[in-house]
Amino acid sequence: MDLNRTDDWNCTESDRRLSDYLERVTTPEETAAFSAHIEQCPDCAALVARVGEVIRLLRAEEPAEVPPQLYAKIISATSGARQPTHGWRRWFAPVAIAWQPRFAMGAITIAASFLIVFHAAGTSRNPQNMATLNPLNLFREANRQAHLTYAHTAKFVDDLRLVYEIQSRFEPDQDEGTGPATEPPAQTPSPNQQPGQSQPRSQTIPRPSSRITRSRGLYAFAEAQAAEALALEVPVPDPFGPIATPDNSPVTRSHS
Amino acid sequence: LEPDAQLVLSCLRGDGYSWEEIVRRHTRRVYNLCYRFTGNSTDAEDLTQEVFLRVYRTLGSYQQQHGAFPTWLSSVTRNLLVDHYRRTRRDRLTDSIDDALPQVEEKHTSQTPHHVAEQAELSAQLQQALLQLSPELREAVILRDLNGLDYSEVQSVLQVPQGTVKSRINRGRIELARILEKMGLRPA
């Protein structure tokens, strides 16, 4: 068929070349023949308009929304992994364990431990600069910390030894005095005790008061107590107990 | 090397993250092809999963010189859609009542003057008309006009001569225009 002749272009040919015509892939001669035909044929003209509209509608269609769970379902059904692969996390993909909560908790614990150790070692008190990183300074600081630690330990042991020494000297007097502290107070009420009144403090507190220890310092108090005890060989009056009699014999320790 | 081809290579080397990237990039395309062909979101979801399961198992058979990865993926999808169509043919023949239901609902919703609702109605009518096409014409029109493949890509997917591709697309469009006219849709 000679397509250059308009009168040879019939409705069948229009149907067959409709998409080519609308997509502009026909030759100029074919286009001219097609156009001439549809000017004379209202049915073909209407069909061209309808098909043109169909193509326009189809191409304007928005893609259907993918169900949100579908991606996870596919991964679960195939590789089984669920780690996201995009963004900065992909650099940590080979160490997938790093994303587990227990690993994070462990890492935090380790970091906190190091922080406490460094703080206790005194490094955080000094301003950090390049001089701090000098090996000589590091050695000096470590040496200083070691000596300080040794001195503190030695002092603590000395204090402790002194306290135990004083305590051991009080032991004979405490045998009766410490008993009621662990027993129910109402078991053997004192004849002088009024209803509702608690046990006299002197019976239960032969040892140094913690309040005094705190206010004056353990060392100073222990030293004073030791000096007094060694010199007089008498029990120390309790500052919270009844006032001692003028002859300096403590009433609180006289009755058993 | 194209990004898709690189991802396929990494995936074949055992990199699970490349596979996830492939899925992330192409789920939309596969789902849309399935949804347009079946007209049912549940079927489309199941078929999309099936497609990726098959792709995961046969990724080694993809060769770049035979075409772009999206085209290969469309071929796998199309083959599964044809299988699905044959599998469900008997069900469709006996389910004429179910087929009628969506049309009734669409006619009801077409009364709304709202533009968005009109668009949704138009889209639903188009989908309904697509489903009335024969599967050969339907898949050709979907690949060309909804998925935007060119004629040679459609030819690669359908594995038929280019003349057949052009003929199917053309006949599919004309058939679609006639169906929509019967449904009461006029050109704007």
Coordinates of C-alpha atoms in Angstrom, one line a residue, chain A:
Chain A
M1 CA 0.0 0.0 0.0
D2 CA 1.3 3.5 -0.8
L3 CA 0.9 5.4 2.4
N4 CA 1.5 8.7 0.7
R5 CA -2.0 8.5 -0.8
T6 CA -4.5 9.8 1.7
D7 CA -7.5 8.0 0.2
D8 CA -5.7 4.6 0.8
W9 CA -5.4 5.3 4.5
N10 CA -8.5 3.5 5.9
C11 CA -9.9 2.9 9.4
T12 CA -8.0 -0.4 9.7
E13 CA -4.8 1.3 9.0
S14 CA -5.6 4.0 11.5
D15 CA -6.2 1.4 14.2
R16 CA -3.0 -0.4 13.4
R17 CA -0.8 2.7 13.5
L18 CA -2.7 4.6 16.2
S19 CA 0.0 4.3 18.9
D20 CA 2.8 5.1 16.4
Y21 CA 0.9 8.3 15.4
L22 CA 0.3 9.3 19.0
E23 CA 3.9 8.6 20.0
R24 CA 5.1 10.5 16.9
V25 CA 7.1 7.7 15.4
T26 CA 5.4 7.8 12.0
T27 CA 7.1 9.3 9.0
P28 CA 6.0 12.8 7.9
E29 CA 4.1 11.2 5.0
E30 CA 2.3 8.7 7.3
T31 CA 1.5 11.5 9.7
A32 CA 0.0 13.6 6.9
A33 CA -2.1 10.6 5.6
F34 CA -3.3 9.8 9.1
S35 CA -4.2 13.4 9.9
A36 CA -6.1 13.7 6.6
H37 CA -8.0 10.4 7.4
I38 CA -9.2 11.5 10.8
E39 CA -10.4 14.8 9.5
Q40 CA -12.8 12.9 7.3
C41 CA -13.6 10.0 9.8
P42 CA -15.3 11.1 13.0
D43 CA -15.1 7.5 14.5
C44 CA -11.3 7.4 14.0
A45 CA -11.0 11.0 15.3
A46 CA -12.9 10.0 18.5
L47 CA -10.8 6.9 18.9
V48 CA -7.6 8.9 18.6
A49 CA -8.8 11.3 21.3
R50 CA -9.9 8.4 23.6
V51 CA -6.6 6.5 23.2
G52 CA -4.6 9.7 23.7
E53 CA -6.5 10.3 26.9
V54 CA -5.9 6.7 28.1
I55 CA -2.2 7.1 27.5
R56 CA -2.2 10.4 29.4
L57 CA -4.2 8.8 32.3
L58 CA -1.9 5.8 32.5
R59 CA 1.3 7.9 32.5
A60 CA -0.2 10.3 35.1
E61 CA -1.0 7.4 37.5
E62 CA 0.9 7.6 40.8
P63 CA 2.7 4.4 41.7
A64 CA 0.8 2.3 44.3
E65 CA 2.0 2.7 47.8
V66 CA 4.0 -0.3 49.0
P67 CA 2.7 -1.7 52.3
P68 CA 5.2 -0.6 55.0
Q69 CA 5.9 -4.1 56.3
L70 CA 6.6 -5.6 52.9
Y71 CA 10.3 -4.7 52.8
A72 CA 10.9 -6.4 56.2
K73 CA 8.9 -9.4 55.1
I74 CA 11.0 -9.9 52.0
I75 CA 14.2 -9.6 53.9
S76 CA 13.0 -12.0 56.5
A77 CA 11.9 -14.5 53.8
T78 CA 15.2 -14.3 51.9
S79 CA 18.5 -13.3 53.7
G80 CA 16.9 -13.0 57.1
A81 CA 19.0 -10.0 58.1
R82 CA 17.2 -6.9 59.3
Q83 CA 20.1 -4.4 59.7
P84 CA 19.6 -1.2 57.8
T85 CA 22.3 -0.7 55.1
H86 CA 22.0 2.9 54.1
G87 CA 23.6 6.0 55.7
W88 CA 26.6 6.0 58.1
R89 CA 25.6 2.7 59.7
R90 CA 26.8 0.7 56.6
W91 CA 30.3 1.4 57.8
F92 CA 29.6 -0.5 60.9
A93 CA 27.8 -3.3 59.1
P94 CA 30.7 -5.8 59.4
V95 CA 30.5 -5.5 63.2
A96 CA 26.8 -6.1 63.5
I97 CA 27.3 -7.2 67.2
A98 CA 28.0 -3.5 68.0
W99 CA 24.3 -2.8 67.5
Q100 CA 23.2 -5.3 70.2
P101 CA 22.0 -3.7 73.4
R102 CA 24.1 -5.9 75.6
F103 CA 27.2 -4.9 73.7
A104 CA 26.3 -1.2 74.3
M105 CA 25.7 -1.8 78.0
G106 CA 29.1 -3.6 78.3
A107 CA 30.8 -0.8 76.5
I108 CA 29.2 1.8 78.8
T109 CA 30.3 -0.2 81.9
I110 CA 33.9 -0.4 80.7
A111 CA 34.0 3.3 79.9
A112 CA 32.6 4.1 83.3
S113 CA 35.1 1.9 85.0
F114 CA 38.0 3.6 83.2
L115 CA 36.6 7.0 84.1
I116 CA 36.4 6.0 87.8
V117 CA 40.0 4.6 87.8
F118 CA 41.4 7.6 86.1
H119 CA 39.5 9.9 88.4
A120 CA 40.7 8.0 91.5
A121 CA 44.3 8.1 90.1
G122 CA 44.0 11.9 90.1
T123 CA 44.5 12.4 86.4
S124 CA 41.3 14.4 86.0
R125 CA 42.4 17.0 88.5
N126 CA 45.2 18.3 86.3
P127 CA 44.5 20.3 83.2
Q128 CA 45.2 18.1 80.2
N129 CA 47.8 19.5 77.8
M130 CA 50.7 18.3 75.8
A131 CA 53.0 18.4 78.8
T132 CA 50.8 15.8 80.5
L133 CA 51.7 13.4 77.7
N134 CA 55.4 13.8 78.3
P135 CA 56.8 10.4 79.5
L136 CA 58.9 12.1 82.1
N137 CA 55.8 13.9 83.5
L138 CA 53.8 10.8 83.4
F139 CA 56.5 9.0 85.3
R140 CA 56.7 11.8 87.9
E141 CA 52.9 11.9 88.3
A142 CA 52.8 8.1 88.7
N143 CA 55.6 8.2 91.2
R144 CA 53.9 11.0 93.2
Q145 CA 50.6 9.1 93.2
A146 CA 52.3 5.9 94.3
H147 CA 54.0 7.7 97.2
L148 CA 50.8 9.5 98.2
T149 CA 48.9 6.2 98.1
Y150 CA 51.6 4.5 100.3
A151 CA 51.5 7.4 102.8
H152 CA 47.7 7.3 103.0
T153 CA 47.7 3.6 103.5
A154 CA 50.4 3.7 106.2
K155 CA 48.5 6.4 108.1
F156 CA 45.3 4.5 107.8
V157 CA 46.9 1.3 109.2
D158 CA 48.5 3.3 112.1
D159 CA 45.2 4.8 112.9
L160 CA 43.5 1.5 112.8
R161 CA 46.1 -0.1 115.0
L162 CA 45.7 2.7 117.6
V163 CA 41.9 2.3 117.6
Y164 CA 42.1 -1.4 118.1
E165 CA 44.7 -0.9 120.9
I166 CA 42.3 1.5 122.7
Q167 CA 39.4 -0.8 122.1
S168 CA 41.3 -3.8 123.5
R169 CA 42.0 -1.8 126.7
F170 CA 38.3 -1.1 127.1
E171 CA 37.4 -4.8 126.6
P172 CA 37.0 -5.8 130.3
D173 CA 34.6 -2.9 130.9
Q174 CA 32.6 -3.5 127.8
D175 CA 31.7 -7.1 128.6
E176 CA 28.7 -6.0 130.6
G177 CA 28.1 -2.7 128.9
T178 CA 27.8 -4.0 125.4
G179 CA 25.4 -6.8 126.3
P180 CA 22.1 -4.9 126.4
A181 CA 22.8 -3.3 123.1
T182 CA 22.0 -6.5 121.3
E183 CA 19.2 -7.6 123.7
P184 CA 15.7 -6.3 123.8
P185 CA 15.8 -3.2 126.1
A186 CA 12.7 -4.1 128.1
Q187 CA 14.1 -7.5 129.2
T188 CA 15.6 -6.2 132.5
P189 CA 14.4 -2.8 133.2
S190 CA 16.5 -0.7 135.6
P191 CA 14.9 0.1 139.0
N192 CA 15.5 3.7 138.4
Q193 CA 14.1 3.8 135.0
Q194 CA 10.8 5.6 134.4
P195 CA 8.2 4.2 132.0
G196 CA 9.0 5.3 128.5
Q197 CA 12.5 6.2 129.4
S198 CA 15.2 4.5 127.4
Q199 CA 18.3 2.7 128.8
P200 CA 21.0 5.1 130.0
R201 CA 23.5 5.8 127.3
S202 CA 26.4 5.1 129.5
Q203 CA 25.5 1.4 129.6
T204 CA 25.5 1.0 125.9
I205 CA 28.1 3.4 124.7
P206 CA 31.5 2.7 126.2
R207 CA 33.2 3.1 122.8
P208 CA 34.0 6.5 121.3
S209 CA 31.0 8.4 120.0
S210 CA 30.8 8.6 116.3
R211 CA 29.7 12.2 116.6
I212 CA 32.9 13.2 118.4
T213 CA 34.9 11.2 115.9
R214 CA 33.4 13.1 113.1
S215 CA 33.8 16.5 114.7
R216 CA 37.3 16.1 116.0
G217 CA 38.8 13.5 113.7
L218 CA 39.5 9.9 114.5
Y219 CA 43.1 10.4 114.9
A220 CA 42.9 13.3 117.4
F221 CA 40.1 11.7 119.4
A222 CA 41.9 8.3 119.6
E223 CA 45.1 10.0 120.6
A224 CA 43.4 11.9 123.4
Q225 CA 41.5 8.9 124.6
A226 CA 44.7 6.8 124.5
A227 CA 46.7 9.3 126.4
E228 CA 43.9 9.6 129.1
A229 CA 43.4 5.9 129.4
L230 CA 47.0 5.1 129.7
A231 CA 47.6 7.8 132.2
L232 CA 44.6 7.3 134.5
E233 CA 43.8 3.7 133.8
V234 CA 40.1 4.6 134.4
P235 CA 37.2 4.5 132.0
V236 CA 36.6 7.6 130.0
P237 CA 33.5 9.6 131.1
D238 CA 30.8 9.6 128.5
P239 CA 30.0 13.1 127.4
F240 CA 26.4 12.1 126.7
G241 CA 25.8 10.2 129.9
P242 CA 25.1 11.5 133.4
I243 CA 27.5 14.1 134.7
A244 CA 30.3 12.5 136.7
T245 CA 30.3 13.0 140.5
P246 CA 32.7 15.5 142.0
D247 CA 35.1 12.7 143.1
N248 CA 35.5 11.9 139.4
S249 CA 34.2 8.4 139.7
P250 CA 31.8 7.8 136.8
V251 CA 28.4 6.8 138.1
T252 CA 27.4 5.2 134.9
R253 CA 29.9 2.4 135.1
S254 CA 29.4 1.6 138.8
H255 CA 26.3 -0.6 138.5
S256 CA 26.1 -3.7 136.6

